[in-house]
């Protein structure tokens, strides 16, 4: 069993659906296949804007509704001959009318709750799946539409519902295991025990694919998107960046956390737990091998490469707390963390030298000023008694993260990394490395972004096999 998931960018129009169908037909030749689809490109955003407009009672509702209808109807007309069009259009028309009724309700009561918003958003995936099933059937593929709400069971946290895994796995197996033909399942959508429609959070279709794959114990989950795979660095900054052929799930999580926007770490969990490999593929370039994400032990590595990839987070600020009075006082860090937590401020990196003379905390810039104010309040007594000498807020910074399983137990990695950066004249403000040795992260000034990434790429990744 294979699970194939296609994102909105692969489903922009009739052409996209045709390409997707070709890929599904090919896969279904050798394997049993379940397909998970996103909404067509831009549709979820449009649905949200429709609901907001209805809530505000503003104009433009009709036009936007027409645009959604047209996007789907045009695709049908471009894909199917007159004989097949009517039966494909009918379910789409029924759903669009139902959506209009829901929106009309929102307009009347001038309120769109999170629960209603989930219902509105669910139409995107339901429409794209209905359309795809009609086209696949016309092309001779035995495609069967499966309602995600019958197999993905969630709680009632509308907008980003939590999945009940044991129950969902049972439902998935019951519904899909005996099914002949290709199951086509709307991503992103689920339902509560009472059958109320929920969604799994934006971009939740990957998550659906991961859940379905885990439920069916699939041999692979293929995530089809519009890029060739996970890249070794941001190609807009590093022209030599290349598609990483294989990486471990831990590396993938680290890379995507640090900005390689291919798959959200959280969505991989169900697949990773059951040891199911994830293959990232490009529906616009199916011949490209893609990137395989699998358990570290199972993947073949390019032995020549000491690191796997480089990622960065922009918009970083740092607060440096300095003073002799922090030395040897247990609970000092706990107080700082608790004060920040009470304010809902997220610390993304910490470093403290063992002299305990400085503690350095790293934040997103949006939270930097607030963090400074909070610390000033919390530590006012220490400032007063001069136990803490000063605080410093530094802005316009950047975190760079160098990731790779191969770094583990390889002495000299950090030396090589920081020597190369030193030669390039880049000043390092903070360094952190977890004992997994899979990630070395450091903070530099934002102006050194491109230079740092290119320097590291050249140092470690230029020797790859062509
Ligand atoms: N259509 C949903 C969204 O745009 C889910 C997805 O595409 O994965 O967020
Ligand atoms: Mg999407």
XYZ file of C-alpha atoms and ligand atoms in Angstrom:
476
model
C 0.000 0.000 0.000
C 1.227 3.466 -0.945
C -0.253 6.785 0.139
C 0.131 9.645 -2.343
C -0.617 13.175 -1.238
C -0.884 16.129 -3.603
C -0.802 19.743 -2.420
C -2.765 22.701 -3.724
C 0.136 23.784 -5.919
C -0.152 20.464 -7.791
C -3.875 21.113 -8.200
C -3.936 24.606 -9.655
C -6.168 23.798 -12.631
C -7.239 21.081 -15.068
C -3.657 20.586 -16.253
C -2.545 19.941 -12.688
C -5.305 17.411 -12.085
C -4.373 15.659 -15.305
C -0.733 15.395 -14.207
C -1.782 14.132 -10.767
C -4.021 11.508 -12.350
C -1.144 10.329 -14.519
C 1.038 9.882 -11.455
C -1.733 8.010 -9.601
C -2.363 5.712 -12.596
C 1.327 4.877 -12.765
C 1.522 4.106 -9.044
C -1.677 2.036 -9.110
C -0.154 -0.271 -11.711
C 2.126 -1.948 -9.167
C 0.654 -1.130 -5.774
C -2.541 -0.538 -3.903
C -2.894 3.198 -3.634
C -4.708 5.702 -1.418
C -4.684 9.348 -2.488
C -4.956 12.380 -0.197
C -5.664 15.750 -1.803
C -5.489 19.371 -0.700
C -7.910 21.972 -1.938
C -7.143 23.455 -5.354
C -4.553 26.222 -5.276
C -5.683 29.311 -3.365
C -9.108 27.886 -2.485
C -8.665 27.644 1.291
C -7.567 31.285 1.467
C -10.556 32.228 -0.647
C -12.954 30.307 1.577
C -11.617 32.046 4.660
C -11.999 35.421 2.997
C -15.566 34.510 1.924
C -16.525 33.611 5.480
C -14.990 36.837 6.834
C -16.822 38.895 4.244
C -20.103 37.169 5.049
C -19.519 37.857 8.719
C -18.853 41.538 8.088
C -21.765 41.748 5.697
C -19.480 43.292 3.092
C -19.902 43.189 -0.678
C -18.018 41.029 -3.040
C -19.384 37.780 -1.658
C -21.083 36.815 -4.918
C -17.994 37.494 -7.033
C -15.715 35.498 -4.810
C -18.178 32.605 -4.655
C -18.328 32.697 -8.458
C -14.534 32.571 -8.608
C -14.477 29.363 -6.550
C -17.219 27.833 -8.635
C -15.451 28.838 -11.852
C -12.091 27.422 -10.731
C -13.668 23.983 -10.350
C -16.108 24.132 -13.250
C -13.415 25.397 -15.633
C -11.190 22.502 -14.638
C -14.005 20.032 -15.418
C -14.628 21.659 -18.787
C -10.955 21.606 -19.699
C -10.597 17.966 -18.683
C -13.723 16.180 -19.816
C -15.731 15.896 -23.010
C -19.381 16.998 -23.012
C -20.611 13.466 -22.298
C -18.726 13.222 -18.999
C -19.079 16.825 -17.897
C -22.606 16.697 -16.501
C -21.937 13.911 -14.027
C -18.756 15.632 -12.831
C -20.378 19.055 -12.488
C -23.440 17.861 -10.603
C -21.778 17.047 -7.244
C -19.674 20.213 -7.501
C -22.766 22.321 -8.097
C -24.546 20.722 -5.145
C -21.596 21.404 -2.847
C -21.218 24.996 -4.063
C -24.901 25.610 -3.373
C -24.558 24.133 0.075
C -21.553 26.358 0.718
C -23.561 29.375 -0.398
C -26.299 28.444 2.054
C -23.804 28.189 4.899
C -22.365 31.584 3.948
C -25.838 33.023 3.770
C -26.401 31.796 7.315
C -23.174 33.501 8.401
C -24.346 36.682 6.694
C -27.658 36.581 8.533
C -26.268 36.078 11.993
C -23.140 38.131 11.248
C -20.982 35.630 13.038
C -18.596 32.921 11.923
C -17.456 30.736 14.815
C -14.355 28.557 14.577
C -16.737 25.641 14.166
C -18.499 27.223 11.198
C -15.154 28.259 9.718
C -14.067 24.612 9.755
C -17.183 23.636 7.863
C -16.578 26.412 5.316
C -12.902 25.455 4.855
C -13.750 21.769 4.452
C -15.440 22.527 1.147
C -12.055 23.149 -0.489
C -10.797 19.583 -0.084
C -14.210 18.064 -0.664
C -14.570 19.910 -3.970
C -11.072 19.049 -5.222
C -11.563 15.374 -4.350
C -14.949 15.152 -6.030
C -13.484 16.705 -9.157
C -10.452 14.428 -9.162
C -12.545 11.295 -8.661
C -14.776 12.179 -11.633
C -11.768 12.731 -13.844
C -9.946 9.606 -12.665
C -13.030 7.482 -13.304
C -13.379 8.967 -16.802
C -9.756 7.967 -17.384
C -10.519 4.381 -16.364
C -9.104 4.463 -12.838
C -11.446 2.894 -10.288
C -11.353 5.912 -7.952
C -13.620 6.004 -4.906
C -14.331 9.143 -2.890
C -13.942 8.498 0.832
C -15.273 11.049 3.285
C -12.407 12.013 5.606
C -14.974 12.729 8.311
C -15.713 9.029 8.543
C -12.099 8.054 9.180
C -10.250 10.955 10.852
C -11.675 11.317 14.348
C -10.765 14.458 16.299
C -11.653 16.432 19.399
C -13.562 19.709 19.217
C -10.677 22.140 19.008
C -11.978 23.723 15.842
C -9.321 25.235 13.622
C -6.630 22.792 14.700
C -8.320 19.741 16.111
C -6.325 17.023 17.876
C -6.567 13.588 16.294
C -7.763 10.551 18.237
C -5.206 8.150 16.808
C -6.407 4.744 18.054
C -9.965 5.463 16.944
C -8.890 6.944 13.611
C -6.582 4.001 12.861
C -9.436 1.581 13.475
C -11.793 3.559 11.260
C -9.159 3.896 8.525
C -8.531 0.162 8.482
C -12.234 -0.714 8.521
C -13.049 1.665 5.728
C -10.022 1.354 3.466
C -8.542 -2.106 3.848
C -11.287 -3.960 2.040
C -11.782 -1.266 -0.570
C -11.023 -2.160 -4.157
C -9.887 0.695 -6.340
C -8.096 3.909 -5.452
C -9.420 5.678 -2.348
C -9.400 9.466 -2.755
C -9.509 11.221 0.615
C -9.821 14.934 1.388
C -6.835 16.080 3.424
C -7.038 18.571 6.303
C -10.592 17.563 7.277
C -11.845 15.421 10.146
C -14.882 15.115 12.392
C -15.755 14.791 16.061
C -17.444 11.709 17.514
C -20.750 13.463 16.885
C -19.864 13.934 13.233
C -19.205 17.680 13.412
C -16.702 18.776 10.753
C -13.265 19.875 12.010
C -9.951 20.781 10.407
C -6.407 19.849 11.412
C -4.775 23.287 11.037
C -3.484 25.067 7.957
C -1.496 22.836 5.620
C -3.021 19.878 7.430
C -3.212 17.653 4.362
C 0.303 16.337 4.926
C -0.824 15.356 8.377
C -3.823 13.487 6.950
C -1.499 11.595 4.600
C 0.740 10.687 7.501
C -2.236 9.464 9.570
C -3.699 7.423 6.710
C -0.279 5.949 5.949
C 0.213 4.984 9.587
C -3.302 3.537 9.830
C -2.753 1.352 6.780
C 0.867 0.550 7.591
C 1.781 1.817 4.130
C 5.186 1.024 2.664
C 5.695 4.671 1.723
C 3.954 8.028 1.966
C 4.646 10.203 -1.050
C 4.210 13.950 -0.595
C 3.888 15.493 -4.049
C 4.536 19.207 -4.185
C 6.040 21.776 -6.578
C 9.714 21.531 -5.633
C 12.189 18.740 -6.355
C 12.750 17.889 -2.703
C 14.459 19.178 0.416
C 17.351 21.448 -0.494
C 20.755 21.622 1.164
C 20.279 25.396 1.640
C 18.022 28.206 0.457
C 18.722 28.317 -3.302
C 17.952 32.043 -3.459
C 20.992 32.595 -1.272
C 23.215 29.661 -2.150
C 23.256 29.081 -5.917
C 25.008 25.697 -5.462
C 22.233 24.318 -3.224
C 21.155 20.835 -4.278
C 18.347 18.388 -3.521
C 19.300 16.149 -0.614
C 18.643 12.573 -1.805
C 17.971 11.087 1.634
C 17.792 12.285 5.189
C 16.735 10.941 8.535
C 13.447 12.027 10.035
C 15.356 13.865 12.775
C 17.346 15.792 10.196
C 14.171 16.578 8.294
C 12.557 17.884 11.444
C 15.543 20.069 12.255
C 15.772 21.396 8.717
C 12.093 22.202 8.443
C 12.109 23.810 11.852
C 14.894 26.025 10.580
C 12.992 27.202 7.590
C 13.208 24.576 4.831
C 9.494 24.697 4.173
C 8.917 21.278 2.732
C 7.039 19.395 5.384
C 5.934 20.467 8.812
C 7.787 18.464 11.492
C 4.653 17.756 13.446
C 2.891 16.219 10.453
C 5.575 13.557 10.144
C 5.065 12.109 13.603
C 2.467 9.393 12.824
C 4.604 8.125 9.914
C 7.862 8.294 11.852
C 6.351 6.425 14.806
C 5.511 3.523 12.537
C 8.751 3.706 10.614
C 7.087 4.579 7.338
C 9.366 6.392 4.887
C 8.205 9.678 3.395
C 9.194 10.549 -0.153
C 9.009 14.191 -1.264
C 8.343 14.440 -5.008
C 7.639 17.157 -7.560
C 4.417 16.695 -9.544
C 5.700 19.204 -12.119
C 8.879 17.148 -12.561
C 8.040 13.524 -11.689
C 11.286 12.231 -13.172
C 13.328 13.911 -10.404
C 14.175 11.346 -7.705
C 12.985 13.558 -4.837
C 14.035 13.349 -1.198
C 13.550 10.279 0.951
C 12.946 10.818 4.658
C 13.396 7.646 6.670
C 14.834 6.164 9.843
C 18.527 7.059 10.213
C 19.686 3.401 10.128
C 17.959 2.646 6.853
C 19.225 5.414 4.625
C 22.297 5.355 2.460
C 24.412 8.435 2.893
C 26.853 10.198 0.750
C 29.810 9.338 2.966
C 31.853 12.236 1.636
C 29.558 14.835 3.132
C 30.047 15.706 6.780
C 26.822 17.680 7.026
C 23.401 17.284 5.451
C 22.046 20.796 5.148
C 22.037 24.370 6.339
C 19.039 26.386 7.420
C 18.425 29.733 9.020
C 15.824 31.733 10.904
C 15.649 35.451 10.220
C 14.211 38.142 12.452
C 16.034 37.249 15.644
C 16.811 39.329 18.735
C 18.938 38.507 21.706
C 18.957 39.591 25.319
C 22.185 39.341 27.213
C 22.033 39.416 31.003
C 25.331 40.156 32.653
C 26.442 40.312 36.244
C 28.416 38.579 38.955
C 25.367 38.131 41.174
C 23.952 35.211 39.207
C 26.820 32.924 40.082
C 25.887 29.835 42.023
C 22.345 30.900 42.778
C 20.020 27.991 42.104
C 16.658 28.915 40.672
C 17.818 32.049 38.926
C 17.279 30.653 35.440
C 13.958 29.178 36.550
C 12.747 32.624 37.559
C 13.713 34.114 34.228
C 12.015 31.336 32.309
C 8.881 31.457 34.448
C 8.521 35.230 34.028
C 8.854 34.926 30.257
C 6.457 31.990 30.143
C 3.833 33.966 32.065
C 4.005 36.596 29.336
C 3.702 33.939 26.653
C 7.147 34.752 25.275
C 8.917 31.943 23.512
C 12.650 31.467 24.047
C 14.197 29.816 21.023
C 17.801 29.449 22.116
C 19.671 29.704 25.394
C 23.286 29.871 26.286
C 25.045 30.251 29.569
C 28.763 30.053 30.101
C 29.816 28.007 33.085
C 31.207 31.115 34.779
C 27.502 31.968 35.087
C 28.456 35.536 34.466
C 26.132 35.949 31.500
C 22.942 34.333 30.331
C 21.966 34.848 26.773
C 18.400 34.364 25.562
C 17.326 34.388 21.941
C 13.864 35.444 20.740
C 11.969 36.264 17.610
C 12.276 39.992 17.011
C 8.544 40.498 17.427
C 8.946 39.385 21.050
C 12.326 40.987 21.767
C 11.140 44.295 23.250
C 8.544 42.558 25.367
C 11.122 40.084 26.619
C 13.404 42.937 27.612
C 10.605 44.710 29.483
C 9.588 41.499 31.260
C 13.145 40.779 32.357
C 13.606 44.347 33.547
C 10.517 43.967 35.705
C 11.356 40.544 37.035
C 14.963 41.359 37.779
C 14.445 44.869 39.133
C 15.646 43.893 42.648
C 18.841 42.388 41.257
C 19.447 45.427 39.093
C 18.930 47.612 42.097
C 21.353 45.643 44.252
C 23.842 45.526 41.344
C 23.818 41.717 41.327
C 23.060 42.175 37.667
C 25.102 44.830 35.953
C 23.261 45.205 32.710
C 20.926 43.990 30.059
C 21.446 44.288 26.422
C 19.010 43.851 23.564
C 20.595 43.158 20.217
C 18.484 43.167 17.076
C 18.730 42.373 13.375
C 20.218 38.980 14.014
C 19.870 35.572 12.476
C 20.175 31.964 13.628
C 22.082 29.650 11.339
C 21.787 25.957 11.891
C 24.071 23.309 10.451
C 22.425 19.905 10.431
C 23.621 16.386 9.844
C 23.745 12.940 11.442
C 27.304 12.574 10.159
C 28.495 15.256 12.573
C 27.802 12.896 15.447
C 31.066 11.774 16.947
C 33.162 13.491 14.276
C 35.773 15.539 16.123
C 36.785 18.826 14.593
C 33.435 19.659 13.023
C 32.821 22.736 15.131
C 36.435 23.766 14.676
C 36.174 23.564 10.909
C 32.843 25.382 10.898
C 33.903 28.301 13.044
C 37.347 28.568 11.427
C 35.701 28.918 8.029
C 33.370 31.585 9.366
C 36.274 33.324 11.089
C 38.249 33.429 7.837
C 35.212 35.031 6.217
C 35.263 37.691 8.949
C 31.950 36.675 10.503
C 31.488 37.315 14.190
C 29.609 34.656 16.193
C 27.421 35.937 19.033
C 25.979 32.743 20.546
C 26.525 29.054 19.939
C 24.418 26.055 20.920
C 24.903 22.389 20.219
C 22.711 19.664 21.619
C 24.365 16.451 22.737
C 22.707 14.656 19.821
C 25.402 16.486 17.808
C 22.956 16.573 14.954
C 22.674 20.332 14.957
C 25.038 23.204 15.629
C 23.195 26.517 15.835
C 24.674 29.957 16.200
C 23.601 33.565 16.085
C 25.176 36.151 13.787
C 24.282 39.597 12.512
C 21.670 39.527 9.752
C 23.951 41.402 7.370
C 26.190 38.295 7.219
C 23.377 35.971 6.129
C 24.436 35.259 2.553
C 28.149 35.209 3.304
C 27.697 32.739 6.162
C 25.516 30.325 4.204
C 27.785 30.373 1.158
C 30.889 29.939 3.283
C 29.477 26.889 5.077
C 28.085 25.363 1.896
C 31.448 25.733 0.193
C 33.298 24.314 3.206
C 31.201 21.192 3.700
C 28.936 20.547 0.738
C 30.939 21.381 -2.364
C 32.447 17.902 -2.540
C 29.256 16.038 -3.227
C 29.132 13.369 -5.885
C 27.617 14.651 -9.094
N -6.073 23.386 2.115
C -5.515 23.489 3.412
C -4.658 24.730 3.519
O -4.436 25.411 2.546
C -4.746 22.266 3.787
C -3.553 21.947 2.916
O -3.409 22.481 1.830
O -2.751 21.118 3.319
O -4.213 25.042 4.578
Mg -1.747 23.887 0.956
